[in-house]
Amino acid sequence: RADRGFSLRYTYHAMRPYVHSVNPHAASSLGGATVVVAINNFPLDRSVWVVFGDVILGKDDVRVLDVSNTEQVLVSFTTPATAPGLVEIQVTPQGCGYECSSTVHADFVQLDTLAPRLETPIPTEGPFQEEKMPTLTIANSPVGASASDITVLFTHSANSSLVFEIGGVGFEYASADSLLLEIPHPHTRHAGHYQVSIMLFGYTMTFDYELYDVNAVRLQSSAGTRVPISALVYGRKYELQQLVFVSVANFPQTLGVSDIVADMDAETAVEIQAVQDTTTCVPAASGCRRTQITLLSPSVEAPGVKTVTLYPADRPDASVEFSIEYVVVCEWEVFCGGLGSIVDTKKLVDDPAIECSASYCLAASAIGNPVIDSVYPSSGLETGGDLVTISLRDFPAMSKDAVSVRVGTRVAGVEAMRVLQGSGLERSSTQLDIRTPASVGADPIAQFTISTRIGPVVRRASFEFLYRPVISGNSEVVVAEPAVVYQGETVDMFVEMGNFPQLPQPWDPAEITILVDGIPTQATSIVSSDSSSTAFTMSLSVSSGADSTTLSVFANNYGIETAGVVEIQAVPQPAPTLVSWYPQSARSGEEVTVIVVIAHVLEPGAVSAQLALPNGTMLLLGVSQPQTLAYSDCTQRSCFKAEFRVAISPDQSASLALELVVLNIVVSVDASAFEVPFTFTPSTAVAVELVEPSVIRSSRSGSDVAVFLRNFPSPGCGLQGSCAEEAKGGNVGVLVGGKAGTIVAIEDVDGLLSVSFTAPALSSAGVKQATIASRDWSAQLVSTSFEITYTDYIENVAPIDGLVSGGTAVTVTAVGWGADSLVQSPATLWVRFANRLGAVLQVLESVSTPVRSSVTVVVAAPAASKPGLVPCQLGTADGSWVASFRFDYVAPPIISSVFPPRASMQGVTSAPDGRSVLVSIRNFPLVSSAADVEVSFGGSACGAMCRITGVESSDTVVALQITVPAAKAGKTSVSVRYIGQEQAPSYGDAVSTYTRIEKRAEAAFEYFAPQMLVQSAKWCSQCNTGRTCLVNGRG
C-alpha cells in the first residue's frame, strides 16, 4: 500500500582495503616464485597492476584468482629477479589513477640463497635472567671464521638508541659450512622486543627477539582468536560471539571474573567468563605462575584485527595485550537457500561458525508450530498497560526482537522473553511478558496474535484477552506532601491518588485535572501510574491571608464527580530565627571564628556583629557575607538559611582572660538583632574539649566513651609533666546520671588528657549530666561537667515485612522510655505505618528497672496502597515517647504459569526433556540455588523426587525447572515455598538476623492416565517359535 510507505536515512561507510596475508612472504632473489596476496575490501577488478620493488610486472605474470569475491580478492603473481633484501609490493586496480585510494602495500623479502643464513628453529624469546639464548645455526657459513669475524648487536625496537654489542660469542663448526653460535644475553634489564643483528664476513642476518622478565606479567598463548563478525540473516543482525582462551604468566592469582578488566581497542568492554590458576609457584620459586582466562568475544560488524587489553581491576600496570582477528562468515542465507533449507539461527548463535556447513540448515517443515499453554492474567483494564505472561510450546523465536504481538491493527510491546534451556527452532518452551495496548471497539474480548518469521517461514499462535472497564467511585488522595505550607509561598507538592485510573503511556500531565480552590491548574509531571495508584507533582501557590486551600483531583475522562479532595493547611510566614552557632565558647587569647546560622532570612541586607562587654561598651567584630544553606532551588523565606562567620581576634579575646565571662555577640541582619551567648574561659581553666561519642543508647551497658580535657587535673600539667600520671594519682572518677562509670584508660594525647570509661546503663532516654573529678598534685579536688545523650530506640521488629493486604501481626520492642513508661494496656499506645494507623493488639511485656526500660507489643499492620518500604512510629497516647522503625510491604507471591500444566502418572511431560515443568513465580525472593526453595506436589514436599534442575531469578520473576514426581491421576496442586536466607533490608547489616513472613505460592496441576499405545505388531516367527505361533495365517 503506497499510502502507508515511509522513508529513512541509511549511510554506507566506505571500508578501506587492507592486505590480509602474503603467502609466501619470502623467496629466492633469483625470482620465479609464485606469490598470492589476499586483500580485503578491494575492488573486484580482474585487471590489476602489481609493482614489485622498482619492477612493474607484466600482465602475463599477474592474475586475479577465480575464487575472489567482494569480501576478499586474491592476486597471484610471479616474482622477478632482484637484489636480495626487503622489497615493497604495490597492488592497484587498473584505471584507478595516480595516488589511488584503493592501492595497498605489503613487504616481501628477496633471499640471497648463497649468503649465510639462519637455520630454523630461530629463537623468538628468552628471559634476561638466563645467561644466553638457545643455540643458533648458520648455513652457508664461510670457512675459517674466528671470534673477531662475528659481531652481534641487540637493538631495542622502540628505542633505536638502546643498542648492546655482545661479546664472548661462542662458536664451532658443525660441518664444513654450518656454524653453531652461542650468543649471551645482553647485560640489561630492559625488557622488550629487540632486533638481533649477526654480522659475519660482510653479511648481516637479523631476526626479532623478545627479552622478557621471567617474573613479569606476560602473554604466553591465546586460542580461539579467529572469530566471526556478526551475521545478517533474513534481514536481522545476529551477534556472533565465541569463547577466547588466554594463558598469562605471572598474573595475580586467586582473582574472580569481577576482579579482571578487559577492553578492546580501549573502547569496548570484553566479558570475562572464567578464571583458572593452572600453575602456582611453590615457596621460594618465582616466574612459574600461570593463569588461564576465558573471555567472550564482543560482536563486531566489520572484519579486521582488534587489540584486547587485559588487567586486574586494581592493577592496571599488570596488563597484557593480544589480538582478535574478525573474519567474514559464510553467507548463510544464500548457502542454506541453495540446499532448499532454512538457516538454524539458534544453532548459529549458540555455536558460531565461519565456514558454511549443512549442519546449520533446517528443512522448513522441521520448524515448530507453536501452541499456547497458558495466559496470565487473562484480563486487564481497557486502558491497557497490564503485564501479561504467555507460556508457549514450539515457538521458534529465540529473542524478543524476533517476536511480534498484535491486537487487530495495534501492537503489544514485548517486555521480556524466557526460553527454556535446550530449546531450539524445532522444539522449545518459551514464556513471553507483553504489555497490553488500550482496548478499541465495543467488544470487550480481543484476540492477540503472536508471530515470528524465519526467512520465508512464519509461525503464529493466538489467544483471547478480556478487557475490563476502569474502576468506579471517587478517587482517594493517599498522600499530599507537604500537608502544611506557608502563606504567600509557592511550593512543589507530591500527590498520590488511589482508586484512580492508570494513565496511558507516555504519561501526559494534561490527562489529570487539578482544581485549587476551584481554579484549574496542571500537574508539572507524572511520577508513576499503575493499576494501584497514580502519583504526580504540582506547583501550589497560597495567598497571604488564607488559612487553608483545597485540592480536587480527577482524571479528565471521569469527571469532577469522581474527584478526590484534600485540604492543605496554611500557616503564617516564620520570622527570622537564630538556629545555631558554633563554637559556643573559646579560651581567652585565641583567634575565634563563630559560625552563626539564621533561618528565614531570604535577602540579608547590611550585616554587622558586635561584642557586648560587661562595662556596656560594644566591640565591633568582623563578619563575612552570608552563605546559603538552603536547597539550590529554594526561593522562599521558609526554606532559606544563611550562615555568617563572626571573627574575634586574639587581641579582642585576650582582654577577657581574668575570669570566666559570658558575653553576647549581637548580630544585626534584615532589621533584626540576635543575641548569641558566648563564653570566654581563662586559658588556665579546666575545659572539656571533646566527648566521643556524645550519644549512646539507653538500657545498654558496655558503651565506651572518651573525654578529652585541658588543664586537668591542674593547669599546664601537660607542659610540666604528665596529666595522665597526675590524674591516676588523684583517683579520677566519672558519674553519669548519678551512676558511676568504669574507668578504662587514662592517657596524654596532644597536650590533652584523655579519660576513657564505660558508661553505665540507664533506663530512660534523655540528656544526662556527667561529672569527672580528680585530685591535683596538691590534693585539691578538681571537677568539671559535660553531657551525654541517651537515646530511645526500637530494639526489635519481627517480622520486618508483610502483605500489602494488611493484617500482619508484628512484634515491636521499644527501649529507653524510662521508669514512667510502664505500659499495661494497648489503649495507652498508638502505631502508624506511613500515613495509616495500625492497631496495637497486645502488650507482651513492660519492663522498668534502674538499668533498662522497654515495652514489647504486638501490632497489626494496616493495608497499604502498594509494595515498598515505609516509615513507621510507635508512641504513647500522651505524646511523651515516640520511637521509629521501618516496615516492608510486599505483594503476595503468585505462580503466574506452570508449563506444561499436566503430566502423566509416571511424571512424563511434553517439555523438551520429557520430565520437567517450568514454574514461574512473581513477587518471590531472589533464588540463588535449588536449596533456597521447597517444592510440593499435592501438598507434600517431594524432596529429591521433584529435583530442581534449573533456576532463573530476577527482580520480577523466578523461573524454576522442576522434575515431576510420579503420582496417581487427578487434579492436584504444585506449591513453592522459600526456605533460603533472604537478603538483609537496605537499612540493615550483614550480621543481624531479620525475621520475614513465609513466602509461598500455589497453582493447579493435573496428573493424567495415558492412553494405551500399541508399541509393535510382528509375525510370530520373530517373537515366539512355539506351538501357538501363527504361521502362514494358521494357528
GROMACS .gro file of C-alpha atoms in nm, residues 599-982:
model
  384
  599ALA     CA    1   1.682   3.084   5.926
  600HIS     CA    2   1.407   3.256   5.727
  601VAL     CA    3   1.625   3.541   5.601
  602LEU     CA    4   1.575   3.548   5.226
  603GLU     CA    5   1.770   3.861   5.124
  604PRO     CA    6   2.002   3.979   5.403
  605GLY     CA    7   2.073   4.348   5.390
  606ALA     CA    8   2.350   4.516   5.589
  607VAL     CA    9   2.508   4.271   5.832
  608SER     CA   10   2.710   4.366   6.140
  609ALA     CA   11   2.832   4.200   6.460
  610GLN     CA   12   2.934   4.344   6.799
  611LEU     CA   13   3.059   4.201   7.127
  612ALA     CA   14   2.875   4.342   7.431
  613LEU     CA   15   3.134   4.390   7.709
  614PRO     CA   16   3.049   4.392   8.083
  615ASN     CA   17   3.107   4.768   8.106
  616GLY     CA   18   2.836   4.828   7.846
  617THR     CA   19   3.062   4.911   7.555
  618MET     CA   20   3.025   4.736   7.221
  619LEU     CA   21   3.330   4.590   7.049
  620LEU     CA   22   3.294   4.583   6.669
  621LEU     CA   23   3.364   4.240   6.515
  622GLY     CA   24   3.430   4.130   6.160
  623VAL     CA   25   3.153   3.939   5.984
  624SER     CA   26   3.154   3.762   5.647
  625GLN     CA   27   2.897   3.776   5.372
  626PRO     CA   28   2.624   3.515   5.423
  627GLN     CA   29   2.650   3.170   5.265
  628THR     CA   30   2.327   2.999   5.152
  629LEU     CA   31   2.250   2.670   5.332
  630ALA     CA   32   1.912   2.606   5.165
  631TYR     CA   33   1.837   2.378   4.872
  632SER     CA   34   1.975   2.517   4.549
  633ASP     CA   35   1.626   2.585   4.413
  634CYS     CA   36   1.492   2.747   4.731
  635THR     CA   37   1.324   3.081   4.662
  636GLN     CA   38   1.107   3.103   4.978
  637ARG     CA   39   1.179   3.254   5.316
  638SER     CA   40   1.060   2.938   5.496
  639CYS     CA   41   1.327   2.712   5.346
  640PHE     CA   42   1.615   2.958   5.345
  641LYS     CA   43   1.906   2.950   5.588
  642ALA     CA   44   2.206   3.180   5.590
  643GLU     CA   45   2.545   3.120   5.753
  644PHE     CA   46   2.752   3.409   5.890
  645ARG     CA   47   3.111   3.388   6.012
  646VAL     CA   48   3.192   3.624   6.300
  647ALA     CA   49   3.564   3.675   6.368
  648ILE     CA   50   3.711   3.755   6.714
  649SER     CA   51   4.082   3.837   6.708
  650PRO     CA   52   4.329   3.716   6.975
  651ASP     CA   53   4.372   4.074   7.097
  652GLN     CA   54   3.997   4.113   7.144
  653SER     CA   55   3.960   3.789   7.341
  654ALA     CA   56   4.282   3.832   7.543
  655SER     CA   57   4.132   4.120   7.743
  656LEU     CA   58   3.877   3.876   7.889
  657ALA     CA   59   4.135   3.644   8.043
  658LEU     CA   60   4.093   3.709   8.417
  659GLU     CA   61   3.782   3.502   8.482
  660LEU     CA   62   3.500   3.304   8.320
  661VAL     CA   63   3.297   3.559   8.121
  662VAL     CA   64   2.966   3.506   7.936
  663LEU     CA   65   2.909   3.776   7.676
  664ASN     CA   66   2.662   3.837   7.393
  665ILE     CA   67   2.761   3.861   7.029
  666VAL     CA   68   2.495   4.080   6.871
  667VAL     CA   69   2.434   4.000   6.502
  668SER     CA   70   2.218   4.251   6.317
  669VAL     CA   71   2.063   4.134   5.991
  670ASP     CA   72   1.748   4.206   5.794
  671ALA     CA   73   1.626   4.463   6.052
  672SER     CA   74   1.654   4.203   6.329
  673ALA     CA   75   1.913   4.169   6.604
  674PHE     CA   76   2.011   3.834   6.756
  675GLU     CA   77   2.199   3.791   7.080
  676VAL     CA   78   2.437   3.496   7.066
  677PRO     CA   79   2.559   3.393   7.415
  678PHE     CA   80   2.931   3.317   7.408
  679THR     CA   81   3.155   3.204   7.691
  680PHE     CA   82   3.518   3.304   7.732
  681THR     CA   83   3.716   3.088   7.973
  682PRO     CA   84   4.057   3.169   8.120
  683SER     CA   85   4.343   2.993   7.949
  684THR     CA   86   4.416   2.807   8.275
  685ALA     CA   87   4.058   2.688   8.335
  686VAL     CA   88   3.956   2.324   8.314
  687ALA     CA   89   3.781   2.260   7.982
  688VAL     CA   90   3.612   1.962   7.822
  689GLU     CA   91   3.731   1.976   7.462
  690LEU     CA   92   3.554   1.668   7.322
  691VAL     CA   93   3.322   1.385   7.426
  692GLU     CA   94   3.325   1.092   7.182
  693PRO     CA   95   3.068   0.955   7.139
  694SER     CA   96   2.830   1.202   7.297
  695VAL     CA   97   2.519   0.999   7.204
  696ILE     CA   98   2.466   0.636   7.317
  697ARG     CA   99   2.169   0.404   7.351
  698SER     CA  100   1.987   0.380   7.682
  699SER     CA  101   1.945   0.049   7.869
  700ARG     CA  102   2.264  -0.080   7.708
  701SER     CA  103   2.582  -0.119   7.912
  702GLY     CA  104   2.927  -0.154   7.758
  703SER     CA  105   2.933   0.170   7.558
  704ASP     CA  106   3.284   0.318   7.584
  705VAL     CA  107   3.312   0.699   7.596
  706ALA     CA  108   3.632   0.909   7.573
  707VAL     CA  109   3.653   1.257   7.733
  708PHE     CA  110   3.933   1.492   7.627
  709LEU     CA  111   4.017   1.762   7.887
  710ARG     CA  112   4.252   2.061   7.906
  711ASN     CA  113   4.418   2.182   8.228
  712PHE     CA  114   4.301   1.874   8.415
  713PRO     CA  115   4.372   1.790   8.695
  714SER     CA  116   4.589   2.108   8.713
  715PRO     CA  117   4.663   2.398   8.477
  716GLY     CA  118   4.955   2.333   8.246
  717CYS     CA  119   5.003   1.977   8.367
  718GLY     CA  120   5.084   1.866   8.015
  719LEU     CA  121   5.363   2.123   7.988
  720GLN     CA  122   5.523   2.039   8.325
  721GLY     CA  123   5.487   1.663   8.312
  722SER     CA  124   5.212   1.409   8.253
  723CYS     CA  125   4.845   1.495   8.311
  724ALA     CA  126   4.769   1.122   8.293
  725GLU     CA  127   5.007   1.034   8.577
  726GLU     CA  128   4.868   1.319   8.788
  727ALA     CA  129   4.509   1.204   8.722
  728LYS     CA  130   4.590   0.842   8.804
  729GLY     CA  131   4.744   0.954   9.132
  730GLY     CA  132   4.439   1.169   9.203
  731ASN     CA  133   4.195   0.872   9.177
  732VAL     CA  134   3.994   1.010   8.882
  733GLY     CA  135   3.627   0.907   8.862
  734VAL     CA  136   3.319   0.964   8.640
  735LEU     CA  137   2.948   0.988   8.729
  736VAL     CA  138   2.676   0.981   8.459
  737GLY     CA  139   2.318   1.050   8.569
  738GLY     CA  140   2.425   0.981   8.925
  739LYS     CA  141   2.574   0.639   8.841
  740ALA     CA  142   2.945   0.562   8.831
  741GLY     CA  143   3.120   0.476   8.508
  742THR     CA  144   3.412   0.233   8.488
  743ILE     CA  145   3.748   0.390   8.401
  744VAL     CA  146   3.909   0.206   8.110
  745ALA     CA  147   4.214   0.415   8.019
  746ILE     CA  148   4.387   0.743   8.113
  747GLU     CA  149   4.649   0.884   7.876
  748ASP     CA  150   4.806   1.200   7.739
  749VAL     CA  151   4.702   1.292   7.383
  750ASP     CA  152   4.847   1.601   7.207
  751GLY     CA  153   4.855   1.817   7.522
  752LEU     CA  154   4.514   1.695   7.640
  753LEU     CA  155   4.413   1.437   7.900
  754SER     CA  156   4.206   1.150   7.755
  755VAL     CA  157   3.988   0.959   8.002
  756SER     CA  158   3.807   0.656   7.856
  757PHE     CA  159   3.529   0.496   8.059
  758THR     CA  160   3.242   0.252   8.018
  759ALA     CA  161   2.913   0.441   8.054
  760PRO     CA  162   2.661   0.292   8.296
  761ALA     CA  163   2.330   0.155   8.168
  762LEU     CA  164   2.040   0.398   8.234
  763SER     CA  165   1.678   0.305   8.198
  764SER     CA  166   1.548   0.626   8.043
  765ALA     CA  167   1.650   0.831   7.741
  766GLY     CA  168   1.746   1.198   7.753
  767VAL     CA  169   2.038   1.434   7.810
  768LYS     CA  170   2.232   1.318   8.116
  769GLN     CA  171   2.470   1.530   8.322
  770ALA     CA  172   2.812   1.376   8.374
  771THR     CA  173   3.087   1.477   8.613
  772ILE     CA  174   3.456   1.387   8.608
  773ALA     CA  175   3.662   1.453   8.922
  774SER     CA  176   4.020   1.404   9.045
  775ARG     CA  177   4.268   1.546   9.289
  776ASP     CA  178   4.554   1.753   9.153
  777TRP     CA  179   4.918   1.741   9.266
  778SER     CA  180   4.830   1.949   9.572
  779ALA     CA  181   4.549   1.708   9.672
  780GLN     CA  182   4.292   1.973   9.579
  781LEU     CA  183   3.967   1.818   9.439
  782VAL     CA  184   3.908   1.931   9.081
  783SER     CA  185   3.591   1.852   8.880
  784THR     CA  186   3.410   1.956   8.567
  785SER     CA  187   3.084   1.860   8.395
  786PHE     CA  188   2.972   1.754   8.047
  787GLU     CA  189   2.664   1.599   7.885
  788ILE     CA  190   2.589   1.258   7.731
  789THR     CA  191   2.265   1.191   7.543
  790TYR     CA  192   2.096   0.856   7.596
  791THR     CA  193   1.854   0.774   7.311
  792ASP     CA  194   1.544   0.559   7.294
  793TYR     CA  195   1.522   0.315   7.002
  794ILE     CA  196   1.340   0.020   6.851
  795GLU     CA  197   1.533  -0.291   6.953
  796ASN     CA  198   1.341  -0.548   6.754
  797VAL     CA  199   1.078  -0.576   6.480
  798ALA     CA  200   0.956  -0.922   6.379
  799PRO     CA  201   0.865  -0.982   6.106
  800ILE     CA  202   1.011  -0.689   5.914
  801ASP     CA  203   0.771  -0.735   5.621
  802GLY     CA  204   0.407  -0.818   5.549
  803LEU     CA  205   0.149  -0.837   5.273
  804VAL     CA  206   0.003  -0.520   5.120
  805SER     CA  207  -0.343  -0.652   5.214
  806GLY     CA  208  -0.255  -0.582   5.577
  807GLY     CA  209  -0.323  -0.784   5.891
  808THR     CA  210   0.034  -0.900   5.957
  809ALA     CA  211   0.099  -0.934   6.333
  810VAL     CA  212   0.427  -0.755   6.410
  811THR     CA  213   0.613  -0.773   6.742
  812VAL     CA  214   0.787  -0.443   6.826
  813THR     CA  215   1.018  -0.372   7.123
  814ALA     CA  216   1.088  -0.007   7.216
  815VAL     CA  217   1.374   0.065   7.461
  816GLY     CA  218   1.458   0.367   7.674
  817TRP     CA  219   1.118   0.517   7.758
  818GLY     CA  220   1.205   0.543   8.129
  819ALA     CA  221   1.051   0.440   8.459
  820ASP     CA  222   0.729   0.631   8.387
  821SER     CA  223   0.667   0.433   8.068
  822LEU     CA  224   0.533   0.120   8.240
  823VAL     CA  225   0.254   0.024   7.998
  824GLN     CA  226  -0.022  -0.221   8.084
  825SER     CA  227  -0.289  -0.158   7.820
  826PRO     CA  228  -0.278  -0.132   7.438
  827ALA     CA  229  -0.511   0.170   7.473
  828THR     CA  230  -0.219   0.378   7.602
  829LEU     CA  231  -0.022   0.328   7.278
  830TRP     CA  232  -0.061   0.402   6.907
  831VAL     CA  233   0.119   0.277   6.595
  832ARG     CA  234   0.138   0.429   6.247
  833PHE     CA  235   0.257   0.269   5.920
  834ALA     CA  236   0.340   0.555   5.680
  835ASN     CA  237   0.028   0.773   5.698
  836ARG     CA  238  -0.208   0.495   5.815
  837LEU     CA  239  -0.291   0.395   6.171
  838GLY     CA  240  -0.240   0.034   6.271
  839ALA     CA  241  -0.386  -0.148   6.570
  840VAL     CA  242  -0.200  -0.223   6.895
  841LEU     CA  243  -0.324  -0.575   6.973
  842GLN     CA  244  -0.138  -0.678   7.286
  843VAL     CA  245   0.124  -0.566   7.537
  844LEU     CA  246   0.354  -0.866   7.579
  845GLU     CA  247   0.596  -0.713   7.827
  846SER     CA  248   0.666  -0.382   8.000
  847VAL     CA  249   0.995  -0.356   8.190
  848SER     CA  250   1.118  -0.072   8.407
  849THR     CA  251   1.436  -0.120   8.613
  850PRO     CA  252   1.722   0.115   8.703
  851VAL     CA  253   1.924  -0.020   8.410
  852ARG     CA  254   1.656  -0.098   8.149
  853SER     CA  255   1.313   0.015   8.039
  854SER     CA  256   1.137  -0.149   7.747
  855VAL     CA  257   0.791  -0.212   7.603
  856THR     CA  258   0.716  -0.512   7.378
  857VAL     CA  259   0.385  -0.505   7.193
  858VAL     CA  260   0.209  -0.687   6.909
  859VAL     CA  261   0.060  -0.459   6.643
  860ALA     CA  262  -0.140  -0.527   6.327
  861ALA     CA  263  -0.011  -0.368   6.007
  862PRO     CA  264  -0.284  -0.186   5.810
  863ALA     CA  265  -0.333  -0.237   5.435
  864ALA     CA  266  -0.102  -0.043   5.201
  865SER     CA  267  -0.166   0.105   4.859
  866LYS     CA  268   0.139  -0.064   4.704
  867PRO     CA  269   0.450  -0.262   4.796
  868GLY     CA  270   0.754  -0.085   4.934
  869LEU     CA  271   0.946   0.022   5.244
  870VAL     CA  272   0.751   0.264   5.468
  871PRO     CA  273   0.845   0.464   5.781
  872CYS     CA  274   0.659   0.364   6.099
  873GLN     CA  275   0.619   0.502   6.452
  874LEU     CA  276   0.518   0.356   6.789
  875GLY     CA  277   0.426   0.606   7.059
  876THR     CA  278   0.238   0.672   7.382
  877ALA     CA  279  -0.107   0.828   7.373
  878ASP     CA  280   0.008   1.123   7.589
  879GLY     CA  281   0.283   1.205   7.336
  880SER     CA  282   0.567   1.166   7.585
  881TRP     CA  283   0.752   0.897   7.388
  882VAL     CA  284   0.777   0.811   7.016
  883ALA     CA  285   1.015   0.561   6.851
  884SER     CA  286   1.062   0.497   6.478
  885PHE     CA  287   1.111   0.181   6.273
  886ARG     CA  288   1.065   0.062   5.914
  887PHE     CA  289   0.840  -0.199   5.757
  888ASP     CA  290   0.847  -0.355   5.412
  889TYR     CA  291   0.513  -0.416   5.236
  890VAL     CA  292   0.531  -0.698   4.982
  891ALA     CA  293   0.290  -0.829   4.720
  892PRO     CA  294   0.172  -1.189   4.769
  893PRO     CA  295   0.374  -1.448   4.574
  894ILE     CA  296   0.182  -1.579   4.271
  895ILE     CA  297   0.261  -1.869   4.039
  896SER     CA  298   0.192  -1.699   3.707
  897SER     CA  299   0.230  -2.014   3.498
  898VAL     CA  300   0.311  -2.384   3.510
  899PHE     CA  301   0.430  -2.515   3.175
  900PRO     CA  302   0.329  -2.772   3.079
  901PRO     CA  303   0.034  -2.775   3.327
  902ARG     CA  304  -0.004  -3.154   3.334
  903ALA     CA  305   0.195  -3.476   3.345
  904SER     CA  306   0.130  -3.848   3.318
  905MET     CA  307   0.112  -4.063   3.631
  906GLN     CA  308   0.478  -4.152   3.569
  907GLY     CA  309   0.575  -3.782   3.568
  908VAL     CA  310   0.620  -3.762   3.190
  909THR     CA  311   0.559  -3.413   3.042
  910SER     CA  312   0.565  -3.252   2.697
  911ALA     CA  313   0.874  -3.044   2.785
  912PRO     CA  314   1.183  -3.096   2.565
  913ASP     CA  315   1.344  -3.318   2.832
  914GLY     CA  316   1.017  -3.511   2.882
  915ARG     CA  317   1.037  -3.500   3.264
  916SER     CA  318   1.001  -3.141   3.385
  917VAL     CA  319   0.777  -2.836   3.413
  918LEU     CA  320   0.870  -2.468   3.414
  919VAL     CA  321   0.713  -2.287   3.711
  920SER     CA  322   0.719  -1.905   3.701
  921ILE     CA  323   0.659  -1.711   4.023
  922ARG     CA  324   0.607  -1.340   4.069
  923ASN     CA  325   0.666  -1.138   4.388
  924PHE     CA  326   0.911  -1.403   4.513
  925PRO     CA  327   1.250  -1.354   4.681
  926LEU     CA  328   1.563  -1.387   4.468
  927VAL     CA  329   1.663  -1.754   4.438
  928SER     CA  330   2.035  -1.827   4.408
  929SER     CA  331   2.016  -2.208   4.407
  930ALA     CA  332   1.776  -2.500   4.436
  931ALA     CA  333   1.849  -2.515   4.812
  932ASP     CA  334   1.652  -2.190   4.857
  933VAL     CA  335   1.312  -2.342   4.775
  934GLU     CA  336   1.093  -2.634   4.879
  935VAL     CA  337   0.860  -2.782   4.615
  936SER     CA  338   0.541  -2.973   4.694
  937PHE     CA  339   0.306  -3.167   4.468
  938GLY     CA  340  -0.032  -3.244   4.621
  939GLY     CA  341   0.052  -3.072   4.950
  940SER     CA  342   0.354  -3.287   5.036
  941ALA     CA  343   0.715  -3.183   4.995
  942CYS     CA  344   0.866  -3.424   4.747
  943GLY     CA  345   1.238  -3.363   4.812
  944ALA     CA  346   1.467  -3.540   4.564
  945MET     CA  347   1.166  -3.681   4.375
  946CYS     CA  348   1.099  -3.335   4.230
  947ARG     CA  349   1.455  -3.217   4.178
  948ILE     CA  350   1.508  -2.858   4.063
  949THR     CA  351   1.726  -2.872   3.752
  950GLY     CA  352   1.727  -2.506   3.654
  951VAL     CA  353   1.695  -2.168   3.827
  952GLU     CA  354   1.650  -1.825   3.667
  953SER     CA  355   1.588  -1.541   3.910
  954SER     CA  356   1.533  -1.169   3.856
  955ASP     CA  357   1.363  -0.878   4.032
  956THR     CA  358   1.034  -0.951   3.854
  957VAL     CA  359   1.008  -1.326   3.812
  958VAL     CA  360   1.163  -1.651   3.938
  959ALA     CA  361   1.159  -1.942   3.692
  960LEU     CA  362   1.220  -2.297   3.823
  961GLN     CA  363   1.261  -2.604   3.605
  962ILE     CA  364   1.132  -2.892   3.821
  963THR     CA  365   1.137  -3.267   3.762
  964VAL     CA  366   0.782  -3.401   3.813
  965PRO     CA  367   0.739  -3.697   4.053
  966ALA     CA  368   0.504  -3.988   3.981
  967ALA     CA  369   0.152  -3.969   4.132
  968LYS     CA  370  -0.198  -4.103   4.084
  969ALA     CA  371  -0.420  -3.945   3.820
  970GLY     CA  372  -0.636  -3.645   3.914
  971LYS     CA  373  -0.634  -3.273   3.981
  972THR     CA  374  -0.389  -3.157   4.246
  973SER     CA  375  -0.160  -2.860   4.309
  974VAL     CA  376   0.204  -2.761   4.293
  975SER     CA  377   0.343  -2.518   4.551
  976VAL     CA  378   0.678  -2.347   4.603
  977ARG     CA  379   0.797  -2.224   4.945
  978TYR     CA  380   1.104  -2.008   5.003
  979ILE     CA  381   1.333  -2.164   5.267
  980GLY     CA  382   1.656  -1.976   5.193
  981GLN     CA  383   1.808  -1.679   5.370
  982GLU     CA  384   1.659  -1.358   5.232
   0.00000   0.00000   0.00000
